CSV table of C-alpha atoms in Angstrom, one decimal:
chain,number,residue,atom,x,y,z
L,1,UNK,CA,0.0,0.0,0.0
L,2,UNK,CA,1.6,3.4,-0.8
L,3,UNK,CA,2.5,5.3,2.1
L,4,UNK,CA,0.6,8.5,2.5
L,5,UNK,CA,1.5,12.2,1.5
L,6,UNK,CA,1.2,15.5,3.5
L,7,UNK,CA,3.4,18.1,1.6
L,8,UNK,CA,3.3,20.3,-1.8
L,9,UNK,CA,6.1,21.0,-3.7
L,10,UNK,CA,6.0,24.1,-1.8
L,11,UNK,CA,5.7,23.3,1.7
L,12,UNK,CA,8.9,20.9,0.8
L,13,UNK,CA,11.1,24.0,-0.8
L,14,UNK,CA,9.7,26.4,1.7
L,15,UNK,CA,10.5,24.5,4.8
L,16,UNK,CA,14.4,23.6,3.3
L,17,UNK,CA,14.8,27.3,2.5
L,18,UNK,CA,15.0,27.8,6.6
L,19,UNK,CA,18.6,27.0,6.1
L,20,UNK,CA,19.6,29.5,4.7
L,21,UNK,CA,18.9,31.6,7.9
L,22,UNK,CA,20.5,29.1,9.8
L,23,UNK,CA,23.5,29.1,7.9
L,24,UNK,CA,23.7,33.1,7.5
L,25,UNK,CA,24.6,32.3,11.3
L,26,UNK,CA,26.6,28.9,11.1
L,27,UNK,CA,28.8,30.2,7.8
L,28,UNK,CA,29.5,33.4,9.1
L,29,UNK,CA,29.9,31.9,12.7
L,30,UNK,CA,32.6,28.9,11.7
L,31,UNK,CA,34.4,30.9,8.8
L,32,UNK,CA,34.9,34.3,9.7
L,33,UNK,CA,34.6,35.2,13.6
L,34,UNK,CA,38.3,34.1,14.7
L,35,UNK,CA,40.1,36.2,11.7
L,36,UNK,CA,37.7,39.2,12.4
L,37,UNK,CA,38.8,39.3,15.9
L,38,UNK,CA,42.1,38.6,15.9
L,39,UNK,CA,42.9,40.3,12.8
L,40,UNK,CA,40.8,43.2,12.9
L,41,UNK,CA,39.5,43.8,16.6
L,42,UNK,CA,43.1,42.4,17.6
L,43,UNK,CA,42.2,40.0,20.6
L,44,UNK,CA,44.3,36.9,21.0
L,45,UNK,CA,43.5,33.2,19.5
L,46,UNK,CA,43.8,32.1,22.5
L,47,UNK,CA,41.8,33.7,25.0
L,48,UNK,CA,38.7,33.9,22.1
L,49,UNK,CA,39.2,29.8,22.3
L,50,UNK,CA,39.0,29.9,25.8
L,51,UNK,CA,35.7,31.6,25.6
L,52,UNK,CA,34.0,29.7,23.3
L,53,UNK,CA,35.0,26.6,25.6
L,54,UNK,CA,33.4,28.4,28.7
L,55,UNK,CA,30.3,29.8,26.9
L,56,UNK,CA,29.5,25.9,25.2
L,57,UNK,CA,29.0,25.2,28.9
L,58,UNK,CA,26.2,27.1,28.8
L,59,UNK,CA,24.9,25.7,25.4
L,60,UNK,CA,25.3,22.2,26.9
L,61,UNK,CA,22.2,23.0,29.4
L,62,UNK,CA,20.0,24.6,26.8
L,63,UNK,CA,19.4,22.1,23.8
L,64,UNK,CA,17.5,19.4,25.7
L,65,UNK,CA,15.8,22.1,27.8
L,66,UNK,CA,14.4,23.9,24.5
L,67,UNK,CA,13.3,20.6,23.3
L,68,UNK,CA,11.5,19.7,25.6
L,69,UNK,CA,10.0,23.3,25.6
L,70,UNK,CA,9.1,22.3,22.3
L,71,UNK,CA,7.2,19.5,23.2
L,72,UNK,CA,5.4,20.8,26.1
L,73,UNK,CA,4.0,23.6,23.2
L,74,UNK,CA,0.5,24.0,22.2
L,75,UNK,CA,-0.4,26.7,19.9
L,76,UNK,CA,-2.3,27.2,17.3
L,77,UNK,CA,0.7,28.1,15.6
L,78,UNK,CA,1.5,24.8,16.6
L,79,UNK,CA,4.7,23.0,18.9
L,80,UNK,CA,7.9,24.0,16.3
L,81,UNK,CA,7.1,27.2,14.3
L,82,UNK,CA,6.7,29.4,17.4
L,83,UNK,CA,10.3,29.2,18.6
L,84,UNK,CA,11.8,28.8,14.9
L,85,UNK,CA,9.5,32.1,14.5
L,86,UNK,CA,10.1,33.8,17.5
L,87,UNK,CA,14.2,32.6,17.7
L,88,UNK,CA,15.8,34.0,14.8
L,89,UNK,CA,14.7,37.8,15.8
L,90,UNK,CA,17.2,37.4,18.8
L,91,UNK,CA,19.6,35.8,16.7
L,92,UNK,CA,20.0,38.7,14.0
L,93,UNK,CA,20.0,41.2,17.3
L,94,UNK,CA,22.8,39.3,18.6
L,95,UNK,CA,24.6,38.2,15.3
L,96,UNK,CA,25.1,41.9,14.3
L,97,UNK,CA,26.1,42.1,17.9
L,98,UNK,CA,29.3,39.7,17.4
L,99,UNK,CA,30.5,41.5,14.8
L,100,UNK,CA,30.0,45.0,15.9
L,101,UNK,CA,32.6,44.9,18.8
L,102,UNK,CA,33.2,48.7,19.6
L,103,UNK,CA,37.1,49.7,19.5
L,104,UNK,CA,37.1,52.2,21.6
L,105,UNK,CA,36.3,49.6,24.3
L,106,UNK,CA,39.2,48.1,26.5
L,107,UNK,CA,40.4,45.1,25.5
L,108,UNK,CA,38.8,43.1,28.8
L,109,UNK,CA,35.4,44.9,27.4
L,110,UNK,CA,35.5,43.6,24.1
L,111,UNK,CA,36.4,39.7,25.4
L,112,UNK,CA,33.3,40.3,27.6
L,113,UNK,CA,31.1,41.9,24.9
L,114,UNK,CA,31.9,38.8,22.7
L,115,UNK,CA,31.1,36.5,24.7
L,116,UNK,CA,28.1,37.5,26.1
L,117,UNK,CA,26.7,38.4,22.3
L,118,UNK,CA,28.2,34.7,21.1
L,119,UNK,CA,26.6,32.7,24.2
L,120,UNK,CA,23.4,34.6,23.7
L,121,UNK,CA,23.2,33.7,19.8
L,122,UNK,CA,24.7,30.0,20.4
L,123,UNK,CA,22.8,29.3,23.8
L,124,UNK,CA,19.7,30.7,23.5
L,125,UNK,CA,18.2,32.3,20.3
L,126,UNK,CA,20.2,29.9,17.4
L,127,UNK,CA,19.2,26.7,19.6
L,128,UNK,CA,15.5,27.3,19.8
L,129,UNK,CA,15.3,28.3,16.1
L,130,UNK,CA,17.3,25.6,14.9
L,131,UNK,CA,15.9,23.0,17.2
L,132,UNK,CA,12.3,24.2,16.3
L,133,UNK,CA,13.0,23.6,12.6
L,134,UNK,CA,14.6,20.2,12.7
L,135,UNK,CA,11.8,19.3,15.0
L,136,UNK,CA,9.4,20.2,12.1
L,137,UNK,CA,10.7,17.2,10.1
L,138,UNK,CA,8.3,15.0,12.0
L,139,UNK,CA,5.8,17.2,12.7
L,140,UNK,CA,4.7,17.9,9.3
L,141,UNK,CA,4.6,14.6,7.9
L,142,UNK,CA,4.6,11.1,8.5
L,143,UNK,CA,5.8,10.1,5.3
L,144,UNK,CA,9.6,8.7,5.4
L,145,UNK,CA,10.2,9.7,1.8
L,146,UNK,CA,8.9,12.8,2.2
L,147,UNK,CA,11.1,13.3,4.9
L,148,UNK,CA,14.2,12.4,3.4
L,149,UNK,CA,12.8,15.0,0.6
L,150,UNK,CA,12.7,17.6,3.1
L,151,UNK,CA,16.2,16.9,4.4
L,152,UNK,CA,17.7,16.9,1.0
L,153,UNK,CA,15.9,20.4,0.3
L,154,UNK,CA,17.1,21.8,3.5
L,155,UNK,CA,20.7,20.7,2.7
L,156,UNK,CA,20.5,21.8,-0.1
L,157,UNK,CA,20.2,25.3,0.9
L,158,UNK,CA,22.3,25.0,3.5
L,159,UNK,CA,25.4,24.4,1.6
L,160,UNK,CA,24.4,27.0,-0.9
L,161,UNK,CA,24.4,29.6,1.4
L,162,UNK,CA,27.6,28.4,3.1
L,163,UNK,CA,28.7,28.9,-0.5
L,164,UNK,CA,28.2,31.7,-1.2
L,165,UNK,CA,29.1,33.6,2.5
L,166,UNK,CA,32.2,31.4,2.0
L,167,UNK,CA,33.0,33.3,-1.9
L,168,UNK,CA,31.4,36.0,-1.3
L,169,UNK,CA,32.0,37.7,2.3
L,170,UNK,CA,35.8,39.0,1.7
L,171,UNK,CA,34.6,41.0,-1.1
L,172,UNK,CA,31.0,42.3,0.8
L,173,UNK,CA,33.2,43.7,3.5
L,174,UNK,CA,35.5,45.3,1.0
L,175,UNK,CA,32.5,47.1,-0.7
L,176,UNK,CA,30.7,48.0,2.7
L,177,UNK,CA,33.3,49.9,4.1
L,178,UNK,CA,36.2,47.6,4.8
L,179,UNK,CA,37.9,46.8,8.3
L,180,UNK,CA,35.6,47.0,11.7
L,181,UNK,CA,32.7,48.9,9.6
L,182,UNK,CA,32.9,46.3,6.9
L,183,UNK,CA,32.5,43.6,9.1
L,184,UNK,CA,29.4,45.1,10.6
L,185,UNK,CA,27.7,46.1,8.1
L,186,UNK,CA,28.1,42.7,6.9
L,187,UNK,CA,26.8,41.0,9.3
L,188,UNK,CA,23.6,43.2,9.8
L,189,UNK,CA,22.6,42.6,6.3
L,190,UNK,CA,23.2,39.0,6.4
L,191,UNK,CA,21.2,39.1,9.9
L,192,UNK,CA,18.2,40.9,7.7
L,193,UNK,CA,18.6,38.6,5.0
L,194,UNK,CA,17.9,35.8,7.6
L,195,UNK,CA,15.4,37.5,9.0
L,196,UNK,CA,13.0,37.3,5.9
L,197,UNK,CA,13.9,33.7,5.1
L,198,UNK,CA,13.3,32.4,8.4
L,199,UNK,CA,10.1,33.6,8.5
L,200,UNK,CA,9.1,32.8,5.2
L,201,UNK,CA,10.1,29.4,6.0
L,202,UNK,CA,7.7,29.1,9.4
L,203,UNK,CA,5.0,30.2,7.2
L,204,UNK,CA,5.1,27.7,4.4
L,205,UNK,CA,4.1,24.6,6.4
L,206,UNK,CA,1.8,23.6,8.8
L,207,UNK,CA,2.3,21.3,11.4
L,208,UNK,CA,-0.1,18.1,11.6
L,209,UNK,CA,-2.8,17.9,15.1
L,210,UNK,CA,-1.1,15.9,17.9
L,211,UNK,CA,-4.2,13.0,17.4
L,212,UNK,CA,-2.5,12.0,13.9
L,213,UNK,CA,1.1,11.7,15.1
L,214,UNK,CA,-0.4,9.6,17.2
L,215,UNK,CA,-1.2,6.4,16.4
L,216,UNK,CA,-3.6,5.7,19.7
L,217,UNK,CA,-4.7,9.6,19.5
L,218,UNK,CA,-4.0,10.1,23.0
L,219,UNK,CA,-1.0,12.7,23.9
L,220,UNK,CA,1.2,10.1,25.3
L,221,UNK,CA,4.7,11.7,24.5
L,222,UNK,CA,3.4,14.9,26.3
L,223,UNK,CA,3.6,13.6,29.8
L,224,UNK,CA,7.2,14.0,31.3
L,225,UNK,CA,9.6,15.8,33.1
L,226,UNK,CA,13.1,17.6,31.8
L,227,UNK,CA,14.4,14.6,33.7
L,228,UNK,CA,12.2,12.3,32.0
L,229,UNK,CA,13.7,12.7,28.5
L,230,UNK,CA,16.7,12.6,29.7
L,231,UNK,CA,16.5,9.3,30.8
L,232,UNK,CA,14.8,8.4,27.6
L,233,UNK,CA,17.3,9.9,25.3
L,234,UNK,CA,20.3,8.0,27.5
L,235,UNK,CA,18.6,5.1,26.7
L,236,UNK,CA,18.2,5.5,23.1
L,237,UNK,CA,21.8,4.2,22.0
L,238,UNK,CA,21.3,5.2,18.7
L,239,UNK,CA,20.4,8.7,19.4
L,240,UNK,CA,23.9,8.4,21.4
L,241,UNK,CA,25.5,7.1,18.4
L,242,UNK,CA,23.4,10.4,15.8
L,243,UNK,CA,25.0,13.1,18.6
L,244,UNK,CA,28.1,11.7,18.3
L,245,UNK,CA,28.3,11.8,14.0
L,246,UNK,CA,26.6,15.4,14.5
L,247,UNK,CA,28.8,16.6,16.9
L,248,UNK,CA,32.0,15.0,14.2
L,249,UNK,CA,30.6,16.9,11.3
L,250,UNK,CA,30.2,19.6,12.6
L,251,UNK,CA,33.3,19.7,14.1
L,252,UNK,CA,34.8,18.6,10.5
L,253,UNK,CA,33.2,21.3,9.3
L,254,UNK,CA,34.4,24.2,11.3
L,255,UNK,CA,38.1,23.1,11.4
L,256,UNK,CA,37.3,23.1,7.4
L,257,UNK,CA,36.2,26.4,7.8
L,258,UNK,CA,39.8,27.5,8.9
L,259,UNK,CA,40.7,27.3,5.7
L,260,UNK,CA,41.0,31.3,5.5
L,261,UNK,CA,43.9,31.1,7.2
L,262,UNK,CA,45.2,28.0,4.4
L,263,UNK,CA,44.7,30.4,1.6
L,264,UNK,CA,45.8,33.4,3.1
L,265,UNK,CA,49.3,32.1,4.6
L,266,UNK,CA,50.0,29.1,3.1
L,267,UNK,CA,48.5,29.5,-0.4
L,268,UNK,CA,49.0,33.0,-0.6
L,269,UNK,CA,45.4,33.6,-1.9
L,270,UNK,CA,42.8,34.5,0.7
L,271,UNK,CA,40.1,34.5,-2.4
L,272,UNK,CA,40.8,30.6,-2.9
L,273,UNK,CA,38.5,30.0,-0.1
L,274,UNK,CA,35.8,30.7,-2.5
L,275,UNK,CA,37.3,28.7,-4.9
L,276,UNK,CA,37.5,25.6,-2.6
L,277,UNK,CA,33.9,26.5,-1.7
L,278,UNK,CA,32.8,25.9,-5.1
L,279,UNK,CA,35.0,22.9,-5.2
L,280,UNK,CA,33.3,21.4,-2.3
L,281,UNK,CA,29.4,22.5,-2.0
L,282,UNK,CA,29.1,21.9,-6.0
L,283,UNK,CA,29.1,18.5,-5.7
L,284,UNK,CA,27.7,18.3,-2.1
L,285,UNK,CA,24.7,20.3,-3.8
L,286,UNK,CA,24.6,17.4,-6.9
L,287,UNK,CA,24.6,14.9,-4.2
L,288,UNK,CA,21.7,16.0,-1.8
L,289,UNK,CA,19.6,16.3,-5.0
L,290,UNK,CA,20.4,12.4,-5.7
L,291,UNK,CA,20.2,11.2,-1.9
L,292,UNK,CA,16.2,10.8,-2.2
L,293,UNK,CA,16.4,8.5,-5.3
L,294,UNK,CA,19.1,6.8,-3.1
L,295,UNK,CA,17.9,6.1,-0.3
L,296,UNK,CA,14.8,4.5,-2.1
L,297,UNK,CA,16.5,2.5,-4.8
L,298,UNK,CA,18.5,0.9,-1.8
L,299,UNK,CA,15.5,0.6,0.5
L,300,UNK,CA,17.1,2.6,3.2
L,301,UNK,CA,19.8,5.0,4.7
L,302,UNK,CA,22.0,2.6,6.2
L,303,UNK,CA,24.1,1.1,3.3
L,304,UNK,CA,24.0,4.8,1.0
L,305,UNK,CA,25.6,6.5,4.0
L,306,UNK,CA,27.8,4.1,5.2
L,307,UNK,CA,29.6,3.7,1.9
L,308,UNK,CA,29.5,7.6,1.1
L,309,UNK,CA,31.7,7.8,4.5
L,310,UNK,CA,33.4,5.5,3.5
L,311,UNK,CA,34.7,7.2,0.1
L,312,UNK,CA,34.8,10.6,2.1
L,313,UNK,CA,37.3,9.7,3.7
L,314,UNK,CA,39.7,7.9,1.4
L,315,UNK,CA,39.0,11.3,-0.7
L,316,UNK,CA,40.4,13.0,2.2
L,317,UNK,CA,43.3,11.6,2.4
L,318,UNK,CA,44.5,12.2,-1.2
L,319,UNK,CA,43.6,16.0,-0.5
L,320,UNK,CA,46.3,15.7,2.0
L,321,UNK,CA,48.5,14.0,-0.2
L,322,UNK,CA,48.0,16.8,-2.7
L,323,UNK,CA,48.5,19.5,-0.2
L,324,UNK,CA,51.8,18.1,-0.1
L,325,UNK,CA,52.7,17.4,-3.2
L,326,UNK,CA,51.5,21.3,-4.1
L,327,UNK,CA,48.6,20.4,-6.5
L,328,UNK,CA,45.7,22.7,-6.1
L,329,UNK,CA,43.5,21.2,-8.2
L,330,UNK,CA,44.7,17.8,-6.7
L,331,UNK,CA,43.2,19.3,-3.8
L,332,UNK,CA,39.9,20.9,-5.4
L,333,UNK,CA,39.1,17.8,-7.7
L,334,UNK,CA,39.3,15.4,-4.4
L,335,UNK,CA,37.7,17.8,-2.1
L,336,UNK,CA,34.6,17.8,-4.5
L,337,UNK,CA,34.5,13.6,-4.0
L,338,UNK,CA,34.9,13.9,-0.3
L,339,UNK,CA,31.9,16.5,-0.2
L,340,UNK,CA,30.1,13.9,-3.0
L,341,UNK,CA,30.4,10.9,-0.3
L,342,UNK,CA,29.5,13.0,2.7
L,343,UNK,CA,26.3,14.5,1.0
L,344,UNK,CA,23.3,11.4,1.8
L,345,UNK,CA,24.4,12.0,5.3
L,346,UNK,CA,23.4,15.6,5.1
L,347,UNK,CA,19.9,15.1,3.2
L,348,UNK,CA,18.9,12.1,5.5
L,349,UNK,CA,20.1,13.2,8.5
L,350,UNK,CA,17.0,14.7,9.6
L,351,UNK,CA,14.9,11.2,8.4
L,352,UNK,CA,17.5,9.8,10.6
L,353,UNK,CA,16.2,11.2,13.7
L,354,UNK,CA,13.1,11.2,13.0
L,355,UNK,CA,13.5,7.4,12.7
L,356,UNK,CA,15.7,7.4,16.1
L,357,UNK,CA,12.8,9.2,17.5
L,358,UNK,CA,10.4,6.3,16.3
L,359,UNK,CA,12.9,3.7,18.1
L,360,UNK,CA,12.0,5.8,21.4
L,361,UNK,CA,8.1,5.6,20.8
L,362,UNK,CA,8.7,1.6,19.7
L,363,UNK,CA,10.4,0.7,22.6
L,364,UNK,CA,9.2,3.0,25.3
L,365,UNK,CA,5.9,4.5,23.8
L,366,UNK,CA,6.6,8.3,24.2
L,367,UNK,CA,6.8,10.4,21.8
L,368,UNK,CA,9.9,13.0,22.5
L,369,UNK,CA,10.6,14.6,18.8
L,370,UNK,CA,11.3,18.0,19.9
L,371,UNK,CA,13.9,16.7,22.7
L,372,UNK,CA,15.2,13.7,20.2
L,373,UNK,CA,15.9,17.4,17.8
L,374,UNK,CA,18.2,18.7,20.5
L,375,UNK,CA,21.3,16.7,19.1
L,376,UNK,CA,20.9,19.2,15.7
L,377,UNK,CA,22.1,22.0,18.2
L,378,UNK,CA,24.0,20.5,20.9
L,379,UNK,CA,26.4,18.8,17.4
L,380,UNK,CA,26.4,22.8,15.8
L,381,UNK,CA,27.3,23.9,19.0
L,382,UNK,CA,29.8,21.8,20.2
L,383,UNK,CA,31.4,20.8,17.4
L,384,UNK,CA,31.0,23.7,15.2
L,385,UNK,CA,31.8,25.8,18.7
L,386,UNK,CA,34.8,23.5,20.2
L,387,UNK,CA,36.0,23.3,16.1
L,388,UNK,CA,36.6,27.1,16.1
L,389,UNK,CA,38.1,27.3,20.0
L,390,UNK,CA,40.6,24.8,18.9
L,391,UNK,CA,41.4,26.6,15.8
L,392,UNK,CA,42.0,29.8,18.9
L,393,UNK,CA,43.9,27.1,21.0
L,394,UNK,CA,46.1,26.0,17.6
L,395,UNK,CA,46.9,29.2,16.5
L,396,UNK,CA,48.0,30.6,19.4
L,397,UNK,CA,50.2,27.6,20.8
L,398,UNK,CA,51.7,27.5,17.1
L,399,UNK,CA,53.3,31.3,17.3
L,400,UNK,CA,50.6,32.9,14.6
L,401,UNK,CA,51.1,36.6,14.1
L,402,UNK,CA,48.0,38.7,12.7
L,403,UNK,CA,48.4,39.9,9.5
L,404,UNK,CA,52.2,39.4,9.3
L,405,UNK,CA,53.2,39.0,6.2
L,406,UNK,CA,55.0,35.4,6.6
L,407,UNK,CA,53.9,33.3,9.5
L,408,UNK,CA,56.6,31.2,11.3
L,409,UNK,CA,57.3,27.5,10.4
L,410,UNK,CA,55.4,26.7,13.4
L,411,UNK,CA,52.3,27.9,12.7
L,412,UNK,CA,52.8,26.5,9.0
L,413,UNK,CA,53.1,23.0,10.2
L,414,UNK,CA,49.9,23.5,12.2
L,415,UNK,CA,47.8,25.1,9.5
L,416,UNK,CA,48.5,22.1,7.5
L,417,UNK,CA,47.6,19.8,10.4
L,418,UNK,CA,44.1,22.0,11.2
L,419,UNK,CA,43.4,21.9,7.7
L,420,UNK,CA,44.1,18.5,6.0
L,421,UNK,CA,45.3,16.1,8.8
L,422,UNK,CA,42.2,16.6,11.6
L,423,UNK,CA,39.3,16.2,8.5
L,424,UNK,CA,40.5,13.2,7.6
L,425,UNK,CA,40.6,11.5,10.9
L,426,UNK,CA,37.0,12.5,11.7
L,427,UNK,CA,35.7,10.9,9.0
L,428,UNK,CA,37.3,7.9,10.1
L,429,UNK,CA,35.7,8.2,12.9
L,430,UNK,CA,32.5,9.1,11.8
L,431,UNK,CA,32.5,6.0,8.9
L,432,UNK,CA,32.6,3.8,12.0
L,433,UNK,CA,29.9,5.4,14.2
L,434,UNK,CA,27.6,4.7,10.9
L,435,UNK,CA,28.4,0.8,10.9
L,436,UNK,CA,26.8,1.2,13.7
L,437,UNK,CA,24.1,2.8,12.8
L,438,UNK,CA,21.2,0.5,12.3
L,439,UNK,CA,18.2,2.1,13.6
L,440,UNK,CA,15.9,1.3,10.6
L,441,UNK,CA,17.2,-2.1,10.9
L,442,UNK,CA,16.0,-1.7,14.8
L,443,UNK,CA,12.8,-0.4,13.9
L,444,UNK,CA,11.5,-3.3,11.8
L,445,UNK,CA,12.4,-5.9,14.3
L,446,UNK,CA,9.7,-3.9,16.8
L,447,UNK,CA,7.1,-3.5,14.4
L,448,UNK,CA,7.0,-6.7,12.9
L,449,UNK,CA,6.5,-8.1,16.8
L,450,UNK,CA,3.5,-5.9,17.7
């Protein structure tokens, strides 16, 4: 029997297109904020790393605590869109805020002013947004292939965003004004920009009444304590196991994202980070549009993602190798194939979840969706967050100088280790977490007893 359908073309391309608010923030976030202030503001590597490692103690409270918010929701708006809604106004308040550091402050100011703006956008405003709209995966349809759809969409316009804040932003703060101005001008019209598309997105879907996402149209996933989900999330191994590859891509990701540095000192091109860019969210843009097809000509997410790991991270290793052997487009050719492989990931991730979330109601019958979409923060936040402190931590132990003209063979030898050497090794790591993986596998066991 053919599963049932919820969602228009529309409500599919409108709900994806929320990422590119969420990635005005990430982009900007994981590419940009250490070399605007230690090359422009002038604070040390360091000490911003240190920061970022204090204020991810405050994320680490918040994620399961706004999911469960989430849950506990009723609105006619409904559970998700009110926080994804409501969110992103305090995130572009507090995203201009970042980059709009005053210089006549003292130095101690400015640290302080940075990281109460950055714990405000990480810990409160970018978590209930971002948690809100991941939640919405499960809340507007029931249908797994729609899902998947939804997560391909949203990738989609992730990583063309990222794109194009990655090509694009060296050259938008040139033409707004250059230096501390350019920064901030930057930033509040990528903030407005978000703005609009966030809220477009909350208003393109509905979310389906609480009796038909449940089967026995009572509320029982409503009824629990903080504490509660807690337990219930602990005891969900594979939502363990999906926190863990979130928390390594996104970690991947932002020591990627160091890659201004790579250009600027090592290949002598700051402007090659667009380049690379390209290189990489091309054919991570090709493969999200294929994952769908995938993941149904292969009857599930398991095998596709598995082997796309796989080949991400043997691609990986020749972008090292080419690094070395001082082939750019060794580099760019075999970044493309690692982005290629790591793409069903992205567009099923969210299906993923949603089908961890189903393991929860299987084997304990409640239903915890918004508090099962807390691992989409907690892995921005702490791997994109502890990605970018250790980039601080790096750079400062390795002898880096702001805007010297040449930086000291120390510092060289740890660029290339930040840049080529760390990426590979997580997804090592993160092709073994998804041999593990086998929540779908999991989930037909339990419904074929009931």
């Amino acid at each position: 029997m053919q599963e049932k359908t919820y969602l228009k073309w529309y409500n599919k391309v409108g709900y994806g297109s929320g990422d590119i608010a969420g990635n005005v923030i990430y982009a900007l976030l994981s590419s940009f904020v250490m070399i605007y202030l230690t090359d422009t503001v002038g604070l040390n590597a360091g000490v911003v790393g240190t920061l970022m490692m204090f204020s991810k103690l405050f994320d680490g409270v918040t994620d399961i605590f706004f999911g469960s918010m989430i849950d506990k929701t009723h609105t006619r708006m409904g559970k998700a869109r009110p926080w994804m809604f409501g969110g992103f106004f305090g995130c572009a308040v507090t995203l201009a805020a970042v980059f709009a550091i005053p210089a006549n402050m003292g130095e101690t100011a400015q640290y302080a002013w940075f990281f109460i703006a950055y714990t405000l956008l990480n810990a409160v405003f970018y978590t209930a947004n971002n948690i809100a709209c991941s939640a919405l995966t499960a809340l507007i349809t029931k249908n797994q292939s729609e899902r998947v759809q939804m997560g391909s969409i949203r990738f989609i316009f992730a990583f063309s965003a990222s794109m194009l804040i990655q090509a694009g932003t060296v050259e938008l703060v040139r033409l707004t004004g250059g230096g501390a101005a350019g920064w901030r001008n930057a930033a509040v019209l990528y903030a407005i920009l978000g703005l609009l598309v966030n809220t477009l997105s909350v208003f393109s879907v509905r979310e389906l009444p609480a009796e038909e996402l449940e089967e026995s149209g009572k509320g029982d996933g409503e009824s629990y304590r903080l504490t509660d989900a807690v337990r219930l999330l602990a005891a969900n191994r594979y939502y363990l196991m999906i926190c863990g590859v979130y928390i390594l891509t996104q970690l991947y990701t932002a020591t990627l994202n160091m890659g201004i540095y790579f250009m600027t000192y090592i290949l002598g091109n700051a402007n090659l980070l667009g380049v690379f860019s390209v290189a990489v969210n091309g054919p991570m843009i090709a493969g999200l549009i294929l994952t769908p097809l995938l993941v149904k000509k292969l009857g599930g997410m398991y095998k596709l993602n598995l082997t796309g790991y796989a080949l991400a991270a043997a691609a990986r290793a020749l972008v090292t190798l080419g690094a070395y052997w001082g082939s750019i487009p060794m580099m760019l050719v075999f970044s493309g194939v690692a982005a290629l492989g790591m793409s069903p990931l992205q567009g099923d991730l969210n299906a993923l979840i949603a089908t961890c979330s189903e393991y929860t109601y299987l084997t304990k019958r409640k239903r915890i969706d918004g508090t099962m979409y807390s691992c989409t923060s907690l892995g921005v936040k702490i791997g994109g967050g502890l990605g970018v402190a250790l980039a601080g931590w790096l750079l400062d132990a390795s002898g880096y100088i702001p805007n010297a003209a040449a930086q000291p063979d120390s510092c060289i030898n740890m660029l290339y280790f930040m840049y080529l050497w760390i990426p590979m090794i997580l997804n090592l790591v993160i092709t073994f977490l998804l041999s593990r993986l086998k929540v779908e596998q999991a989930n037909a066991r339990l419904e074929a007893k009931r």
